[in-house]
Amino acid sequence: ESLVLATAGALPGLALGYAGTTAMMAMMPDLLPSWITFGIDYRVVLFTLSLTMGAALVFGLMPALQASTSNVQGVLHASSGRSTETALKRRSLSVLVVGEIALALVLLIVTGLSVLDVRALLNVDPGFTTQNVLTYRLGLPTERYDRDQRIAFFAEHLEEIRALPGVEAAGAATARPLGGHWGNFFEIEGAPPLGPDEQNPVILNRLVSPGYLDAIGVTLLAGRDFTESDGRSEGSLAVIVNETFARRFWPGEDAVGRRIRYPGEDNPWATVVGVVHDTKHYGLDTPMRPGVFQPHRQNAVGGMAIVVRSSVDPLSLANSVRRLVQARDPELPVDDVTTMSEALDESLWARRAASWLAAIFSAVALLMAVGGIYGVISYGVSQRTHEISIRMALGARGGQVLRQVMRQGSLLVSAGVVLGLGGAYAAARAISPVLFGVDPGDLRVYGVVTLILGGVTLLANFLPARRAAGLDPMSGLRGE
């Protein structure tokens, strides 16, 4: 009997799992790595069947053993209607309901913290513009483009882009925000040698065209932007550093005019010509790193990401961009065409997916808790119909019966809430390293969730209690 019930739950569960996986895949970005795959295969089916068998054995074995060892005289006496369910059965049901309420509270609180986590991330200043910015990537093959040709291609292409209607600014970078990493070590002029336990940090390095900072909306705090003359010769090598870089290597001092270089005595020095506001290059939830910008001319690579800020829908410019590229080089593909808004959304998909999954699990747990408390109290009322009828026949009022039944359910709810609050705090502390700007002990979340869960479960308790208070004593006694 238990196996039949478990199987009846497993089959629709598999179907819902397949539908849920399909819906989740539809929300995920298209550029996921190939090794991230989802699907209902034989392993998932075997896992579900194993879980089904385990549930049937665990929850069916104890009642089966009790039934097989029952005393015949006691059972016949119980069937006469003058005894209620055994204390062991009541305790078993109560433990299950308390566990369901506690689990629901844990999941609901974790969901609430996850929602606050996503909201906190959305309020973070990324340090760059996401609205009305188109981005795409061009890769010039080295066998067809030498250094000077690469410099000329990107300079001329950007001028053509800037001439398009609705374009406000355009620039190029080896890696746009949220679009890859290129790290290097740098040597700081005049810096003391590193100690035995110190390490030279890897610096985020980007080659950019003049006008890129304006196109992507990075704020210049000191100094100037790059010009076409920067990087033309060894004496004109220039860099722009971010706030974190300036604070790390020149705390409390003016960074403009300082010099850095790649490690090595033979490498030339580059002068810091500007300091810019920090940008969340790796994601809104990642710590800020020291970063530098160099003119593309200083190391003219062939792969660049183009960013175009416009006053119109940025995707409406995509066809014009492709036509311009094809007119210059029909064999050159335009890759990774997207907007910075979409790129930012894609960077948050994992957290949003986790929040949605937690919300779904919480809803299921809440339904189970409500069903559990309703089922236990209803079962208790049905088993105590004879007792309640006698009490009412002897003068007990409906309000007294209502309060008594409600008291029984309230004790279960209270026990589940107390256990759930402890479990929720432990779970919140465990996931606190991945929460961004959220206190794992946020009293708002704990309070709201407790009120919602307590109110819903008490309502489920009230329905059978009201039915018990409305019993007709004579009908109950005749039925028994």
Tab-separated table of C-alpha atoms in Angstrom:
chain	number	residue	atom	x	y	z
A	1	GLU	CA	0.000	0.000	0.000
A	2	SER	CA	2.827	2.382	0.858
A	3	LEU	CA	4.620	1.500	-2.379
A	4	VAL	CA	1.506	2.250	-4.413
A	5	LEU	CA	1.163	5.656	-2.760
A	6	ALA	CA	4.861	6.445	-3.228
A	7	THR	CA	4.745	5.451	-6.893
A	8	ALA	CA	1.640	7.571	-7.400
A	9	GLY	CA	3.683	10.511	-6.144
A	10	ALA	CA	6.883	9.658	-8.041
A	11	LEU	CA	5.365	9.507	-11.534
A	12	PRO	CA	3.811	12.998	-11.539
A	13	GLY	CA	6.946	14.165	-9.751
A	14	LEU	CA	9.061	13.048	-12.706
A	15	ALA	CA	6.700	14.802	-15.096
A	16	LEU	CA	6.841	18.015	-13.061
A	17	GLY	CA	10.621	17.697	-12.881
A	18	TYR	CA	10.843	17.464	-16.653
A	19	ALA	CA	8.557	20.478	-17.105
A	20	GLY	CA	10.457	22.461	-14.482
A	21	THR	CA	13.818	21.653	-16.066
A	22	THR	CA	12.554	22.764	-19.461
A	23	ALA	CA	11.270	26.033	-17.998
A	24	MET	CA	14.550	26.617	-16.161
A	25	MET	CA	16.563	26.035	-19.328
A	26	ALA	CA	14.439	28.632	-21.126
A	27	MET	CA	15.496	31.237	-18.536
A	28	MET	CA	19.208	30.484	-18.818
A	29	PRO	CA	21.588	32.338	-21.138
A	30	ASP	CA	22.488	30.823	-24.495
A	31	LEU	CA	26.225	31.165	-23.914
A	32	LEU	CA	26.600	28.588	-21.131
A	33	PRO	CA	29.641	26.296	-21.303
A	34	SER	CA	29.042	23.036	-23.146
A	35	TRP	CA	29.641	20.986	-20.008
A	36	ILE	CA	26.630	22.556	-18.250
A	37	THR	CA	23.795	20.247	-19.301
A	38	PHE	CA	20.415	19.454	-17.808
A	39	GLY	CA	18.104	16.618	-18.632
A	40	ILE	CA	15.965	13.793	-17.301
A	41	ASP	CA	18.129	10.729	-18.070
A	42	TYR	CA	18.306	7.215	-16.660
A	43	ARG	CA	20.303	8.399	-13.634
A	44	VAL	CA	17.556	10.812	-12.615
A	45	VAL	CA	14.922	8.112	-13.108
A	46	LEU	CA	16.921	5.625	-11.016
A	47	PHE	CA	17.397	8.231	-8.309
A	48	THR	CA	13.662	8.952	-8.255
A	49	LEU	CA	12.794	5.259	-8.099
A	50	SER	CA	15.306	4.721	-5.283
A	51	LEU	CA	13.809	7.617	-3.375
A	52	THR	CA	10.352	6.164	-3.963
A	53	MET	CA	11.357	2.747	-2.643
A	54	GLY	CA	13.103	4.315	0.334
A	55	ALA	CA	10.075	6.418	1.223
A	56	ALA	CA	7.779	3.412	0.921
A	57	LEU	CA	10.007	1.308	3.176
A	58	VAL	CA	10.701	3.969	5.815
A	59	PHE	CA	7.153	5.288	6.130
A	60	GLY	CA	5.414	1.981	5.519
A	61	LEU	CA	7.505	-0.294	7.706
A	62	MET	CA	6.568	1.129	11.102
A	63	PRO	CA	2.770	1.015	10.569
A	64	ALA	CA	3.150	-2.441	9.059
A	65	LEU	CA	5.061	-3.713	12.086
A	66	GLN	CA	2.509	-2.169	14.435
A	67	ALA	CA	-0.336	-3.803	12.531
A	68	SER	CA	1.368	-7.209	12.500
A	69	THR	CA	1.920	-7.188	16.260
A	70	SER	CA	-1.456	-5.761	17.293
A	71	ASN	CA	-3.409	-7.412	20.099
A	72	VAL	CA	-6.675	-8.755	18.710
A	73	GLN	CA	-8.655	-8.004	21.864
A	74	GLY	CA	-7.284	-4.446	21.950
A	75	VAL	CA	-8.171	-3.862	18.316
A	76	LEU	CA	-11.722	-5.140	18.815
A	77	HIS	CA	-12.032	-2.970	21.887
A	78	ALA	CA	-10.783	0.058	19.913
A	79	SER	CA	-13.286	-0.619	17.178
A	80	SER	CA	-16.081	-0.298	19.677
A	81	GLY	CA	-15.529	3.460	19.597
A	82	ARG	CA	-14.541	3.879	23.261
A	83	SER	CA	-10.843	4.468	22.764
A	84	THR	CA	-8.888	6.939	20.762
A	85	GLU	CA	-5.746	6.519	18.676
A	86	THR	CA	-2.697	5.284	20.554
A	87	ALA	CA	-0.201	7.709	22.060
A	88	LEU	CA	2.553	6.320	19.799
A	89	LYS	CA	0.540	7.076	16.675
A	90	ARG	CA	-0.227	10.588	17.872
A	91	ARG	CA	3.419	11.243	18.636
A	92	SER	CA	4.532	9.900	15.241
A	93	LEU	CA	2.113	12.122	13.368
A	94	SER	CA	3.015	15.112	15.501
A	95	VAL	CA	6.739	14.619	14.864
A	96	LEU	CA	6.156	14.507	11.111
A	97	VAL	CA	4.071	17.679	11.161
A	98	VAL	CA	6.588	19.532	13.336
A	99	GLY	CA	9.331	18.479	10.928
A	100	GLU	CA	7.336	19.710	7.924
A	101	ILE	CA	6.719	23.096	9.543
A	102	ALA	CA	10.379	23.443	10.522
A	103	LEU	CA	11.570	22.529	7.016
A	104	ALA	CA	9.118	24.961	5.433
A	105	LEU	CA	10.351	27.747	7.707
A	106	VAL	CA	14.002	27.026	6.849
A	107	LEU	CA	13.331	27.085	3.116
A	108	LEU	CA	11.153	30.182	3.280
A	109	ILE	CA	13.794	32.129	5.211
A	110	VAL	CA	16.558	31.023	2.835
A	111	THR	CA	14.350	32.136	-0.053
A	112	GLY	CA	13.777	35.510	1.580
A	113	LEU	CA	17.511	35.999	2.049
A	114	SER	CA	18.119	34.998	-1.582
A	115	VAL	CA	15.610	37.590	-2.777
A	116	LEU	CA	17.346	40.265	-0.707
A	117	ASP	CA	20.654	39.081	-2.151
A	118	VAL	CA	19.507	39.648	-5.741
A	119	ARG	CA	17.942	43.002	-4.819
A	120	ALA	CA	21.200	44.124	-3.183
A	121	LEU	CA	23.146	43.180	-6.312
A	122	LEU	CA	20.761	45.101	-8.548
A	123	ASN	CA	21.381	48.200	-6.439
A	124	VAL	CA	25.156	47.967	-6.878
A	125	ASP	CA	26.731	50.642	-9.054
A	126	PRO	CA	28.592	48.674	-11.756
A	127	GLY	CA	30.713	51.687	-12.653
A	128	PHE	CA	29.723	51.532	-16.312
A	129	THR	CA	26.676	52.219	-18.465
A	130	THR	CA	24.300	49.371	-19.268
A	131	GLN	CA	21.431	51.257	-20.914
A	132	ASN	CA	21.421	51.642	-24.710
A	133	VAL	CA	24.882	50.109	-25.169
A	134	LEU	CA	25.511	47.610	-27.963
A	135	THR	CA	28.562	45.385	-27.822
A	136	TYR	CA	30.064	42.911	-30.279
A	137	ARG	CA	33.443	41.341	-30.970
A	138	LEU	CA	35.770	41.442	-33.970
A	139	GLY	CA	38.800	39.216	-34.398
A	140	LEU	CA	41.279	40.235	-37.112
A	141	PRO	CA	43.331	37.260	-38.350
A	142	THR	CA	47.046	37.930	-37.870
A	143	GLU	CA	47.932	36.349	-41.206
A	144	ARG	CA	45.998	39.057	-43.035
A	145	TYR	CA	46.441	42.032	-40.710
A	146	ASP	CA	49.789	43.266	-39.423
A	147	ARG	CA	50.182	45.684	-36.510
A	148	ASP	CA	49.624	48.896	-38.451
A	149	GLN	CA	46.678	47.412	-40.336
A	150	ARG	CA	45.021	46.375	-37.063
A	151	ILE	CA	45.413	49.875	-35.644
A	152	ALA	CA	44.042	51.431	-38.827
A	153	PHE	CA	41.130	48.985	-39.099
A	154	PHE	CA	39.745	49.636	-35.621
A	155	ALA	CA	40.284	53.412	-35.850
A	156	GLU	CA	38.452	53.617	-39.196
A	157	HIS	CA	35.710	51.198	-38.113
A	158	LEU	CA	34.988	53.257	-35.002
A	159	GLU	CA	34.765	56.436	-37.074
A	160	GLU	CA	32.206	54.727	-39.335
A	161	ILE	CA	30.208	53.568	-36.319
A	162	ARG	CA	30.197	57.050	-34.797
A	163	ALA	CA	28.743	58.396	-38.049
A	164	LEU	CA	25.647	56.150	-37.795
A	165	PRO	CA	22.361	57.905	-36.857
A	166	GLY	CA	21.644	57.658	-33.141
A	167	VAL	CA	25.207	56.743	-32.118
A	168	GLU	CA	26.533	58.920	-29.309
A	169	ALA	CA	29.913	57.289	-28.661
A	170	ALA	CA	31.910	54.227	-29.684
A	171	GLY	CA	35.103	52.566	-28.524
A	172	ALA	CA	36.979	49.276	-28.430
A	173	ALA	CA	38.601	47.189	-25.681
A	174	THR	CA	40.225	43.811	-25.428
A	175	ALA	CA	37.718	42.918	-22.695
A	176	ARG	CA	34.527	44.828	-21.938
A	177	PRO	CA	32.996	44.632	-18.461
A	178	LEU	CA	31.690	41.117	-17.703
A	179	GLY	CA	33.462	39.971	-20.852
A	180	GLY	CA	36.693	38.199	-20.015
A	181	HIS	CA	40.016	38.602	-18.268
A	182	TRP	CA	43.488	39.605	-19.327
A	183	GLY	CA	45.839	39.858	-16.346
A	184	ASN	CA	49.445	40.968	-16.041
A	185	PHE	CA	52.042	41.782	-13.402
A	186	PHE	CA	53.317	45.333	-13.171
A	187	GLU	CA	56.290	46.965	-11.525
A	188	ILE	CA	55.745	50.288	-9.741
A	189	GLU	CA	58.473	52.905	-9.965
A	190	GLY	CA	59.899	53.728	-6.553
A	191	ALA	CA	57.944	50.996	-4.751
A	192	PRO	CA	59.833	49.154	-1.992
A	193	PRO	CA	60.730	45.527	-2.720
A	194	LEU	CA	58.151	42.908	-1.772
A	195	GLY	CA	58.479	41.202	1.590
A	196	PRO	CA	58.923	37.444	1.971
A	197	ASP	CA	55.175	36.915	2.504
A	198	GLU	CA	53.992	39.485	-0.067
A	199	GLN	CA	52.907	38.697	-3.609
A	200	ASN	CA	52.711	40.978	-6.597
A	201	PRO	CA	48.990	41.061	-7.483
A	202	VAL	CA	47.692	40.153	-10.922
A	203	ILE	CA	46.407	43.390	-12.453
A	204	LEU	CA	43.384	43.455	-14.760
A	205	ASN	CA	44.809	44.858	-18.001
A	206	ARG	CA	42.755	46.170	-20.921
A	207	LEU	CA	43.845	47.675	-24.196
A	208	VAL	CA	41.370	50.321	-25.294
A	209	SER	CA	40.860	52.862	-28.020
A	210	PRO	CA	40.512	56.595	-27.400
A	211	GLY	CA	36.868	57.248	-26.584
A	212	TYR	CA	36.217	53.814	-25.062
A	213	LEU	CA	35.843	55.157	-21.515
A	214	ASP	CA	33.216	57.617	-22.691
A	215	ALA	CA	31.368	54.953	-24.689
A	216	ILE	CA	31.146	52.529	-21.781
A	217	GLY	CA	30.397	55.307	-19.289
A	218	VAL	CA	33.444	55.011	-17.019
A	219	THR	CA	33.933	58.203	-15.012
A	220	LEU	CA	37.316	59.931	-15.209
A	221	LEU	CA	38.273	61.117	-11.721
A	222	ALA	CA	41.656	62.706	-12.385
A	223	GLY	CA	43.914	63.412	-15.344
A	224	ARG	CA	42.773	62.855	-18.910
A	225	ASP	CA	41.577	60.240	-21.388
A	226	PHE	CA	43.799	58.706	-24.046
A	227	THR	CA	44.536	60.573	-27.262
A	228	GLU	CA	45.691	59.333	-30.653
A	229	SER	CA	49.256	60.363	-29.818
A	230	ASP	CA	49.525	58.083	-26.772
A	231	GLY	CA	51.629	54.999	-27.368
A	232	ARG	CA	53.148	56.091	-30.669
A	233	SER	CA	56.676	55.894	-29.274
A	234	GLU	CA	58.464	54.669	-26.181
A	235	GLY	CA	58.380	58.138	-24.660
A	236	SER	CA	54.614	58.436	-25.116
A	237	LEU	CA	53.597	55.196	-23.385
A	238	ALA	CA	50.592	55.893	-21.172
A	239	VAL	CA	48.234	54.094	-18.805
A	240	ILE	CA	45.064	54.924	-16.930
A	241	VAL	CA	44.525	53.215	-13.560
A	242	ASN	CA	41.411	52.603	-11.519
A	243	GLU	CA	40.764	53.803	-7.973
A	244	THR	CA	41.731	50.489	-6.392
A	245	PHE	CA	45.085	50.490	-8.185
A	246	ALA	CA	45.804	54.072	-7.096
A	247	ARG	CA	44.847	53.396	-3.459
A	248	ARG	CA	46.947	50.243	-3.302
A	249	PHE	CA	50.183	51.618	-4.688
A	250	TRP	CA	49.920	55.364	-3.932
A	251	PRO	CA	47.607	55.684	-0.907
A	252	GLY	CA	46.707	59.301	-0.169
A	253	GLU	CA	48.831	60.554	-3.080
A	254	ASP	CA	48.189	61.779	-6.617
A	255	ALA	CA	48.603	58.892	-9.052
A	256	VAL	CA	48.778	61.057	-12.181
A	257	GLY	CA	52.355	61.349	-13.379
A	258	ARG	CA	53.554	58.151	-11.703
A	259	ARG	CA	55.106	55.393	-13.787
A	260	ILE	CA	54.615	51.628	-14.090
A	261	ARG	CA	55.942	48.947	-16.410
A	262	TYR	CA	55.928	45.235	-17.082
A	263	PRO	CA	58.447	43.494	-14.803
A	264	GLY	CA	61.955	43.502	-16.245
A	265	GLU	CA	64.761	45.994	-16.588
A	266	ASP	CA	64.451	46.103	-20.378
A	267	ASN	CA	60.767	47.092	-20.395
A	268	PRO	CA	59.960	50.809	-20.846
A	269	TRP	CA	58.049	52.875	-18.287
A	270	ALA	CA	54.506	54.043	-18.965
A	271	THR	CA	53.148	57.229	-17.386
A	272	VAL	CA	49.824	57.321	-15.539
A	273	VAL	CA	47.773	59.982	-17.320
A	274	GLY	CA	44.433	59.426	-15.585
A	275	VAL	CA	42.491	57.752	-12.759
A	276	VAL	CA	39.006	56.344	-13.354
A	277	HIS	CA	36.144	55.149	-11.191
A	278	ASP	CA	36.197	51.441	-10.320
A	279	THR	CA	34.129	49.136	-12.519
A	280	LYS	CA	32.656	45.755	-11.588
A	281	HIS	CA	34.428	43.984	-14.406
A	282	TYR	CA	33.975	40.409	-13.164
A	283	GLY	CA	30.426	40.746	-11.820
A	284	LEU	CA	28.425	42.748	-9.342
A	285	ASP	CA	29.209	40.350	-6.506
A	286	THR	CA	32.982	40.161	-6.971
A	287	PRO	CA	35.509	42.232	-5.006
A	288	MET	CA	37.182	45.101	-6.816
A	289	ARG	CA	40.635	44.459	-8.248
A	290	PRO	CA	43.411	46.812	-9.303
A	291	GLY	CA	43.105	47.531	-13.016
A	292	VAL	CA	44.813	49.469	-15.759
A	293	PHE	CA	43.907	50.636	-19.253
A	294	GLN	CA	46.475	50.967	-22.010
A	295	PRO	CA	46.111	52.489	-25.481
A	296	HIS	CA	45.472	49.842	-28.118
A	297	ARG	CA	48.373	51.242	-30.089
A	298	GLN	CA	50.834	50.106	-27.397
A	299	ASN	CA	50.016	46.440	-28.056
A	300	ALA	CA	47.843	46.265	-31.139
A	301	VAL	CA	46.095	42.909	-30.786
A	302	GLY	CA	43.545	41.754	-33.362
A	303	GLY	CA	40.683	40.741	-31.048
A	304	MET	CA	38.629	43.630	-29.679
A	305	ALA	CA	35.173	44.119	-28.194
A	306	ILE	CA	33.350	47.120	-29.635
A	307	VAL	CA	30.935	49.107	-27.460
A	308	VAL	CA	28.453	51.550	-28.977
A	309	ARG	CA	26.372	53.934	-26.853
A	310	SER	CA	23.299	55.223	-28.639
A	311	SER	CA	20.133	57.221	-28.171
A	312	VAL	CA	18.050	54.506	-29.876
A	313	ASP	CA	17.443	50.804	-29.332
A	314	PRO	CA	21.003	49.424	-29.477
A	315	LEU	CA	19.969	46.192	-31.203
A	316	SER	CA	18.534	48.257	-34.076
A	317	LEU	CA	22.138	49.124	-34.962
A	318	ALA	CA	23.248	45.507	-35.326
A	319	ASN	CA	22.428	45.191	-39.034
A	320	SER	CA	24.177	48.484	-39.818
A	321	VAL	CA	27.241	47.278	-37.930
A	322	ARG	CA	27.325	44.022	-39.913
A	323	ARG	CA	27.032	45.897	-43.210
A	324	LEU	CA	29.949	48.154	-42.304
A	325	VAL	CA	32.104	45.197	-41.312
A	326	GLN	CA	31.200	43.217	-44.427
A	327	ALA	CA	31.992	46.222	-46.614
A	328	ARG	CA	35.514	46.344	-45.191
A	329	ASP	CA	36.156	42.583	-44.963
A	330	PRO	CA	33.506	40.105	-46.229
A	331	GLU	CA	35.291	37.221	-44.451
A	332	LEU	CA	35.255	38.861	-41.014
A	333	PRO	CA	32.495	37.591	-38.673
A	334	VAL	CA	30.732	39.765	-36.109
A	335	ASP	CA	30.531	37.718	-32.898
A	336	ASP	CA	28.812	38.010	-29.511
A	337	VAL	CA	26.322	40.682	-30.534
A	338	THR	CA	24.443	41.690	-27.397
A	339	THR	CA	23.671	44.655	-25.176
A	340	MET	CA	25.309	45.520	-21.884
A	341	SER	CA	21.912	45.162	-20.198
A	342	GLU	CA	21.679	41.576	-21.444
A	343	ALA	CA	25.265	40.916	-20.405
A	344	LEU	CA	24.494	42.159	-16.901
A	345	ASP	CA	21.362	39.997	-16.712
A	346	GLU	CA	23.339	36.950	-17.855
A	347	SER	CA	25.915	37.560	-15.123
A	348	LEU	CA	23.128	37.230	-12.539
A	349	TRP	CA	21.354	34.188	-13.988
A	350	ALA	CA	22.871	31.726	-11.492
A	351	ARG	CA	21.706	33.724	-8.472
A	352	ARG	CA	18.274	34.304	-9.963
A	353	ALA	CA	17.926	30.603	-10.799
A	354	ALA	CA	18.907	29.686	-7.238
A	355	SER	CA	16.317	32.128	-5.890
A	356	TRP	CA	13.597	30.679	-8.116
A	357	LEU	CA	14.474	27.123	-7.115
A	358	ALA	CA	14.464	28.057	-3.436
A	359	ALA	CA	11.085	29.737	-3.910
A	360	ILE	CA	9.644	26.641	-5.592
A	361	PHE	CA	10.963	24.321	-2.883
A	362	SER	CA	9.640	26.692	-0.228
A	363	ALA	CA	6.185	26.719	-1.793
A	364	VAL	CA	6.123	22.912	-1.897
A	365	ALA	CA	7.293	22.711	1.721
A	366	LEU	CA	4.652	25.239	2.774
A	367	LEU	CA	1.924	23.209	1.069
A	368	MET	CA	3.181	20.075	2.798
A	369	ALA	CA	3.178	21.827	6.170
A	370	VAL	CA	-0.356	23.135	5.649
A	371	GLY	CA	-1.557	19.735	4.468
A	372	GLY	CA	0.204	18.046	7.370
A	373	ILE	CA	-1.279	20.195	10.114
A	374	TYR	CA	-4.723	20.006	8.524
A	375	GLY	CA	-4.511	16.227	8.121
A	376	VAL	CA	-3.274	15.562	11.650
A	377	ILE	CA	-5.859	17.775	13.333
A	378	SER	CA	-8.650	16.427	11.108
A	379	TYR	CA	-7.582	12.874	11.886
A	380	GLY	CA	-7.469	13.660	15.587
A	381	VAL	CA	-10.947	15.180	15.468
A	382	SER	CA	-12.329	12.141	13.637
A	383	GLN	CA	-10.765	9.792	16.201
A	384	ARG	CA	-12.111	11.850	19.093
A	385	THR	CA	-15.663	12.225	17.796
A	386	HIS	CA	-16.997	9.990	20.589
A	387	GLU	CA	-15.070	11.890	23.287
A	388	ILE	CA	-16.058	15.315	21.955
A	389	SER	CA	-19.715	14.252	21.693
A	390	ILE	CA	-19.746	13.127	25.332
A	391	ARG	CA	-18.130	16.393	26.448
A	392	MET	CA	-20.705	18.455	24.567
A	393	ALA	CA	-23.557	16.271	25.860
A	394	LEU	CA	-22.324	16.998	29.398
A	395	GLY	CA	-22.385	20.755	28.782
A	396	ALA	CA	-19.162	21.685	26.987
A	397	ARG	CA	-19.664	24.587	24.600
A	398	GLY	CA	-18.501	24.814	21.026
A	399	GLY	CA	-16.049	27.596	21.889
A	400	GLN	CA	-14.378	25.397	24.479
A	401	VAL	CA	-13.989	22.562	21.989
A	402	LEU	CA	-12.657	25.021	19.393
A	403	ARG	CA	-10.047	26.364	21.800
A	404	GLN	CA	-8.986	22.890	22.865
A	405	VAL	CA	-8.438	21.690	19.296
A	406	MET	CA	-6.745	24.956	18.344
A	407	ARG	CA	-4.456	24.610	21.346
A	408	GLN	CA	-3.352	21.193	20.152
A	409	GLY	CA	-2.535	22.505	16.676
A	410	SER	CA	-0.886	25.641	18.050
A	411	LEU	CA	1.530	23.550	20.074
A	412	LEU	CA	2.604	21.705	16.928
A	413	VAL	CA	2.980	24.958	15.001
A	414	SER	CA	4.973	26.549	17.825
A	415	ALA	CA	7.308	23.572	18.103
A	416	GLY	CA	7.885	23.586	14.352
A	417	VAL	CA	8.546	27.337	14.317
A	418	VAL	CA	11.064	27.121	17.173
A	419	LEU	CA	12.956	24.273	15.513
A	420	GLY	CA	12.698	25.971	12.134
A	421	LEU	CA	14.117	29.260	13.405
A	422	GLY	CA	17.171	27.469	14.771
A	423	GLY	CA	17.627	25.493	11.566
A	424	ALA	CA	17.072	28.568	9.414
A	425	TYR	CA	19.729	30.555	11.253
A	426	ALA	CA	22.203	27.685	10.919
A	427	ALA	CA	21.412	27.389	7.188
A	428	ALA	CA	21.704	31.164	6.724
A	429	ARG	CA	25.105	31.182	8.422
A	430	ALA	CA	26.210	28.338	6.166
A	431	ILE	CA	25.298	30.230	2.975
A	432	SER	CA	26.393	33.651	4.262
A	433	PRO	CA	29.686	33.565	2.272
A	434	VAL	CA	27.685	33.674	-0.982
A	435	LEU	CA	25.177	36.277	0.190
A	436	PHE	CA	25.976	39.779	-1.032
A	437	GLY	CA	25.210	42.640	1.333
A	438	VAL	CA	22.660	40.578	3.293
A	439	ASP	CA	22.714	39.919	7.033
A	440	PRO	CA	22.052	36.183	7.591
A	441	GLY	CA	20.191	37.149	10.745
A	442	ASP	CA	17.984	39.798	9.105
A	443	LEU	CA	15.060	40.112	11.548
A	444	ARG	CA	12.735	41.400	8.821
A	445	VAL	CA	12.961	38.125	6.907
A	446	TYR	CA	12.616	35.973	10.015
A	447	GLY	CA	9.674	37.988	11.301
A	448	VAL	CA	7.713	38.143	8.041
A	449	VAL	CA	8.263	34.476	7.230
A	450	THR	CA	7.284	33.388	10.744
A	451	LEU	CA	4.086	35.433	10.594
A	452	ILE	CA	3.161	34.057	7.154
A	453	LEU	CA	3.885	30.437	8.041
A	454	GLY	CA	2.253	30.692	11.453
A	455	GLY	CA	-0.844	32.365	10.026
A	456	VAL	CA	-1.298	29.861	7.205
A	457	THR	CA	-0.772	26.789	9.383
A	458	LEU	CA	-3.064	28.122	12.107
A	459	LEU	CA	-5.732	28.696	9.462
A	460	ALA	CA	-5.333	25.071	8.394
A	461	ASN	CA	-5.730	24.154	12.074
A	462	PHE	CA	-8.834	26.299	12.448
A	463	LEU	CA	-10.865	24.462	9.800
A	464	PRO	CA	-11.026	21.046	11.554
A	465	ALA	CA	-11.314	22.811	14.921
A	466	ARG	CA	-14.418	24.647	13.721
A	467	ARG	CA	-15.838	21.370	12.442
A	468	ALA	CA	-15.260	19.801	15.855
A	469	ALA	CA	-16.967	22.718	17.587
A	470	GLY	CA	-20.025	22.240	15.364
A	471	LEU	CA	-20.536	18.537	16.120
A	472	ASP	CA	-24.044	17.395	17.041
A	473	PRO	CA	-23.552	15.299	20.219
A	474	MET	CA	-26.451	12.941	19.522
A	475	SER	CA	-25.381	12.302	15.935
A	476	GLY	CA	-21.825	11.686	17.096
A	477	LEU	CA	-22.877	9.225	19.778
A	478	ARG	CA	-25.247	7.390	17.435
A	479	GLY	CA	-22.507	7.184	14.807
A	480	GLU	CA	-20.119	5.696	17.330
